[in-house]
């Protein structure tokens, strides 16, 4: 089942689609520490459903997932004109030459490499937000 902790407030609505619990915990922690309130999906089908329902600014997509993988989710999002403004970011360890071509061909706007680097991850994510939007302004007091 999908988990919706909060609908993103203000600018910078982010959807995270990730099937690895440790990666999801880290990504959620980092985003929340910077004031974002991400939507979370733990499989591709839930991720696609949340993207259609909420039209986030950015979708952070794990590529390797059982069932609908990240490439399939990207293809389905790109198939829908109403989601044309959604930025798709692959979060993946697969960054060899052939993978890059496949990522670009699937309609992704870019990628962030795994393992996730806590000190730079949110800065990387912000590059894909419209107008370089920040989360809830200055760093929130809660982790
Ligand atoms: Mn995975």
PDB file of C-alpha atoms and ligand atoms in Angstrom:
ATOM      1  CA  UNK A   1       0.000   0.000   0.000  1.00  0.00           C
ATOM      2  CA  UNK A   2       1.109   3.519  -0.616  1.00  0.00           C
ATOM      3  CA  UNK A   3       1.840   5.814   2.252  1.00  0.00           C
ATOM      4  CA  UNK A   4       0.938   9.446   2.027  1.00  0.00           C
ATOM      5  CA  UNK A   5       2.534  11.277   4.905  1.00  0.00           C
ATOM      6  CA  UNK A   6       1.545  14.672   3.661  1.00  0.00           C
ATOM      7  CA  UNK A   7       0.644  16.502   0.535  1.00  0.00           C
ATOM      8  CA  UNK A   8       3.585  18.684  -0.310  1.00  0.00           C
ATOM      9  CA  UNK A   9       3.022  22.196   0.926  1.00  0.00           C
ATOM     10  CA  UNK A  10       3.970  25.226  -1.056  1.00  0.00           C
ATOM     11  CA  UNK A  11       6.559  24.882  -3.752  1.00  0.00           C
ATOM     12  CA  UNK A  12       8.504  21.743  -4.315  1.00  0.00           C
ATOM     13  CA  UNK A  13       6.165  18.780  -4.283  1.00  0.00           C
ATOM     14  CA  UNK A  14       8.272  15.643  -4.398  1.00  0.00           C
ATOM     15  CA  UNK A  15       7.208  12.033  -4.902  1.00  0.00           C
ATOM     16  CA  UNK A  16       9.669   9.304  -3.909  1.00  0.00           C
ATOM     17  CA  UNK A  17       9.260   5.834  -5.441  1.00  0.00           C
ATOM     18  CA  UNK A  18      11.673   3.430  -3.791  1.00  0.00           C
ATOM     19  CA  UNK A  19      11.345  -0.230  -2.802  1.00  0.00           C
ATOM     20  CA  UNK A  20      14.388  -0.469  -0.553  1.00  0.00           C
ATOM     21  CA  UNK A  21      13.365   0.397   3.035  1.00  0.00           C
ATOM     22  CA  UNK A  22      16.798   1.704   4.046  1.00  0.00           C
ATOM     23  CA  UNK A  23      17.034   3.969   1.016  1.00  0.00           C
ATOM     24  CA  UNK A  24      13.487   5.195   1.551  1.00  0.00           C
ATOM     25  CA  UNK A  25      14.165   5.972   5.208  1.00  0.00           C
ATOM     26  CA  UNK A  26      17.282   7.952   4.311  1.00  0.00           C
ATOM     27  CA  UNK A  27      15.650   9.857   1.445  1.00  0.00           C
ATOM     28  CA  UNK A  28      12.600  10.748   3.535  1.00  0.00           C
ATOM     29  CA  UNK A  29      14.777  11.866   6.434  1.00  0.00           C
ATOM     30  CA  UNK A  30      16.931  14.103   4.253  1.00  0.00           C
ATOM     31  CA  UNK A  31      13.961  15.706   2.487  1.00  0.00           C
ATOM     32  CA  UNK A  32      12.092  16.332   5.724  1.00  0.00           C
ATOM     33  CA  UNK A  33      15.211  17.767   7.343  1.00  0.00           C
ATOM     34  CA  UNK A  34      15.163  20.378   4.575  1.00  0.00           C
ATOM     35  CA  UNK A  35      11.490  21.208   4.993  1.00  0.00           C
ATOM     36  CA  UNK A  36       9.953  19.067   2.276  1.00  0.00           C
ATOM     37  CA  UNK A  37       6.936  16.868   2.872  1.00  0.00           C
ATOM     38  CA  UNK A  38       7.385  14.136   0.281  1.00  0.00           C
ATOM     39  CA  UNK A  39       4.829  11.703  -1.020  1.00  0.00           C
ATOM     40  CA  UNK A  40       6.096   8.149  -0.630  1.00  0.00           C
ATOM     41  CA  UNK A  41       5.469   5.014  -2.668  1.00  0.00           C
ATOM     42  CA  UNK A  42       7.150   1.676  -2.097  1.00  0.00           C
ATOM     43  CA  UNK A  43       6.432   0.161  -5.502  1.00  0.00           C
ATOM     44  CA  UNK A  44       6.007   1.347  -9.042  1.00  0.00           C
ATOM     45  CA  UNK A  45       2.247   0.897  -9.292  1.00  0.00           C
ATOM     46  CA  UNK A  46       1.620   3.001  -6.177  1.00  0.00           C
ATOM     47  CA  UNK A  47       4.108   5.549  -7.474  1.00  0.00           C
ATOM     48  CA  UNK A  48       2.287   5.911 -10.768  1.00  0.00           C
ATOM     49  CA  UNK A  49      -1.051   6.252  -8.979  1.00  0.00           C
ATOM     50  CA  UNK A  50       0.299   8.996  -6.712  1.00  0.00           C
ATOM     51  CA  UNK A  51       1.864  10.809  -9.667  1.00  0.00           C
ATOM     52  CA  UNK A  52      -1.466  10.825 -11.489  1.00  0.00           C
ATOM     53  CA  UNK A  53      -3.369  11.927  -8.395  1.00  0.00           C
ATOM     54  CA  UNK A  54      -1.024  14.636  -7.154  1.00  0.00           C
ATOM     55  CA  UNK A  55       1.018  15.775 -10.175  1.00  0.00           C
ATOM     56  CA  UNK A  56       4.193  16.412  -8.173  1.00  0.00           C
ATOM     57  CA  UNK A  57       6.932  18.722  -9.419  1.00  0.00           C
ATOM     58  CA  UNK A  58       9.557  16.008  -9.185  1.00  0.00           C
ATOM     59  CA  UNK A  59       9.443  12.220  -9.042  1.00  0.00           C
ATOM     60  CA  UNK A  60      12.511  10.501  -7.619  1.00  0.00           C
ATOM     61  CA  UNK A  61      12.387   7.042  -9.157  1.00  0.00           C
ATOM     62  CA  UNK A  62      14.261   3.954  -8.127  1.00  0.00           C
ATOM     63  CA  UNK A  63      14.907   1.953 -11.289  1.00  0.00           C
ATOM     64  CA  UNK A  64      15.127  -1.569  -9.927  1.00  0.00           C
ATOM     65  CA  UNK A  65      11.845  -2.591  -8.371  1.00  0.00           C
ATOM     66  CA  UNK A  66       9.836  -5.790  -8.501  1.00  0.00           C
ATOM     67  CA  UNK A  67       6.671  -5.509 -10.536  1.00  0.00           C
ATOM     68  CA  UNK A  68       6.556  -2.189 -12.355  1.00  0.00           C
ATOM     69  CA  UNK A  69      10.147  -0.935 -12.417  1.00  0.00           C
ATOM     70  CA  UNK A  70      11.309   2.652 -12.676  1.00  0.00           C
ATOM     71  CA  UNK A  71      11.568   2.596 -16.449  1.00  0.00           C
ATOM     72  CA  UNK A  72       7.980   1.423 -16.747  1.00  0.00           C
ATOM     73  CA  UNK A  73       6.766   4.089 -14.328  1.00  0.00           C
ATOM     74  CA  UNK A  74       8.626   6.751 -16.312  1.00  0.00           C
ATOM     75  CA  UNK A  75       7.143   5.502 -19.566  1.00  0.00           C
ATOM     76  CA  UNK A  76       3.630   5.571 -18.131  1.00  0.00           C
ATOM     77  CA  UNK A  77       4.080   9.098 -16.765  1.00  0.00           C
ATOM     78  CA  UNK A  78       5.471  10.346 -20.071  1.00  0.00           C
ATOM     79  CA  UNK A  79       2.521   8.781 -21.867  1.00  0.00           C
ATOM     80  CA  UNK A  80       0.166  11.159 -20.057  1.00  0.00           C
ATOM     81  CA  UNK A  81       0.064  14.732 -21.414  1.00  0.00           C
ATOM     82  CA  UNK A  82      -1.396  16.071 -18.164  1.00  0.00           C
ATOM     83  CA  UNK A  83       1.828  15.007 -16.422  1.00  0.00           C
ATOM     84  CA  UNK A  84       4.049  16.709 -18.979  1.00  0.00           C
ATOM     85  CA  UNK A  85       5.472  19.147 -16.440  1.00  0.00           C
ATOM     86  CA  UNK A  86       6.631  16.475 -14.020  1.00  0.00           C
ATOM     87  CA  UNK A  87      10.400  16.163 -13.752  1.00  0.00           C
ATOM     88  CA  UNK A  88      11.611  12.578 -13.602  1.00  0.00           C
ATOM     89  CA  UNK A  89      14.831  11.799 -11.764  1.00  0.00           C
ATOM     90  CA  UNK A  90      16.300   8.305 -11.671  1.00  0.00           C
ATOM     91  CA  UNK A  91      17.962   7.443  -8.366  1.00  0.00           C
ATOM     92  CA  UNK A  92      20.172   4.552  -9.275  1.00  0.00           C
ATOM     93  CA  UNK A  93      23.505   2.843  -9.098  1.00  0.00           C
ATOM     94  CA  UNK A  94      23.160   1.960 -12.769  1.00  0.00           C
ATOM     95  CA  UNK A  95      25.060   4.761 -14.422  1.00  0.00           C
ATOM     96  CA  UNK A  96      27.130   2.948 -16.979  1.00  0.00           C
ATOM     97  CA  UNK A  97      26.993   4.177 -20.565  1.00  0.00           C
ATOM     98  CA  UNK A  98      24.208   1.900 -21.750  1.00  0.00           C
ATOM     99  CA  UNK A  99      22.117   2.677 -18.699  1.00  0.00           C
ATOM    100  CA  UNK A 100      22.439   6.410 -19.268  1.00  0.00           C
ATOM    101  CA  UNK A 101      21.122   6.039 -22.780  1.00  0.00           C
ATOM    102  CA  UNK A 102      18.216   3.999 -21.511  1.00  0.00           C
ATOM    103  CA  UNK A 103      17.482   6.516 -18.732  1.00  0.00           C
ATOM    104  CA  UNK A 104      17.441   9.391 -21.196  1.00  0.00           C
ATOM    105  CA  UNK A 105      15.396   7.418 -23.699  1.00  0.00           C
ATOM    106  CA  UNK A 106      12.769   6.628 -21.085  1.00  0.00           C
ATOM    107  CA  UNK A 107      12.088  10.334 -20.597  1.00  0.00           C
ATOM    108  CA  UNK A 108      14.052  11.030 -17.433  1.00  0.00           C
ATOM    109  CA  UNK A 109      15.328  14.574 -16.888  1.00  0.00           C
ATOM    110  CA  UNK A 110      18.395  13.348 -15.037  1.00  0.00           C
ATOM    111  CA  UNK A 111      19.660  11.019 -12.362  1.00  0.00           C
ATOM    112  CA  UNK A 112      21.136  11.016  -8.888  1.00  0.00           C
ATOM    113  CA  UNK A 113      23.638   8.247  -8.177  1.00  0.00           C
ATOM    114  CA  UNK A 114      23.419   5.645  -5.430  1.00  0.00           C
ATOM    115  CA  UNK A 115      24.686   5.150  -2.833  1.00  0.00           C
ATOM    116  CA  UNK A 116      22.898   8.287  -1.663  1.00  0.00           C
ATOM    117  CA  UNK A 117      25.293  10.960  -0.446  1.00  0.00           C
ATOM    118  CA  UNK A 118      23.576  12.656   2.532  1.00  0.00           C
ATOM    119  CA  UNK A 119      25.541  15.907   2.289  1.00  0.00           C
ATOM    120  CA  UNK A 120      24.633  16.598  -1.336  1.00  0.00           C
ATOM    121  CA  UNK A 121      21.406  14.698  -2.026  1.00  0.00           C
ATOM    122  CA  UNK A 122      18.903  17.497  -1.381  1.00  0.00           C
ATOM    123  CA  UNK A 123      21.017  19.965  -3.355  1.00  0.00           C
ATOM    124  CA  UNK A 124      20.869  17.548  -6.256  1.00  0.00           C
ATOM    125  CA  UNK A 125      17.107  17.193  -5.901  1.00  0.00           C
ATOM    126  CA  UNK A 126      16.626  20.991  -5.839  1.00  0.00           C
ATOM    127  CA  UNK A 127      18.239  21.271  -9.266  1.00  0.00           C
ATOM    128  CA  UNK A 128      15.114  19.635 -10.671  1.00  0.00           C
ATOM    129  CA  UNK A 129      12.569  21.773  -8.829  1.00  0.00           C
ATOM    130  CA  UNK A 130      10.852  24.618 -10.678  1.00  0.00           C
ATOM    131  CA  UNK A 131      12.524  27.907  -9.898  1.00  0.00           C
ATOM    132  CA  UNK A 132      14.960  26.117  -7.621  1.00  0.00           C
ATOM    133  CA  UNK A 133      12.171  26.080  -5.046  1.00  0.00           C
ATOM    134  CA  UNK A 134      13.060  25.373  -1.472  1.00  0.00           C
ATOM    135  CA  UNK A 135      10.961  23.268   0.849  1.00  0.00           C
ATOM    136  CA  UNK A 136       9.413  25.116   3.744  1.00  0.00           C
ATOM    137  CA  UNK A 137      12.032  27.831   3.729  1.00  0.00           C
ATOM    138  CA  UNK A 138      14.810  27.598   6.232  1.00  0.00           C
ATOM    139  CA  UNK A 139      15.697  24.306   7.771  1.00  0.00           C
ATOM    140  CA  UNK A 140      12.870  22.952   9.834  1.00  0.00           C
ATOM    141  CA  UNK A 141      13.446  22.274  13.501  1.00  0.00           C
ATOM    142  CA  UNK A 142      12.313  18.698  13.254  1.00  0.00           C
ATOM    143  CA  UNK A 143      14.335  15.932  11.667  1.00  0.00           C
TER     144      UNK A 143
HETATM  145 MN1  LIG B   1      15.124  -0.987  -5.843  1.00  0.00          MN
END
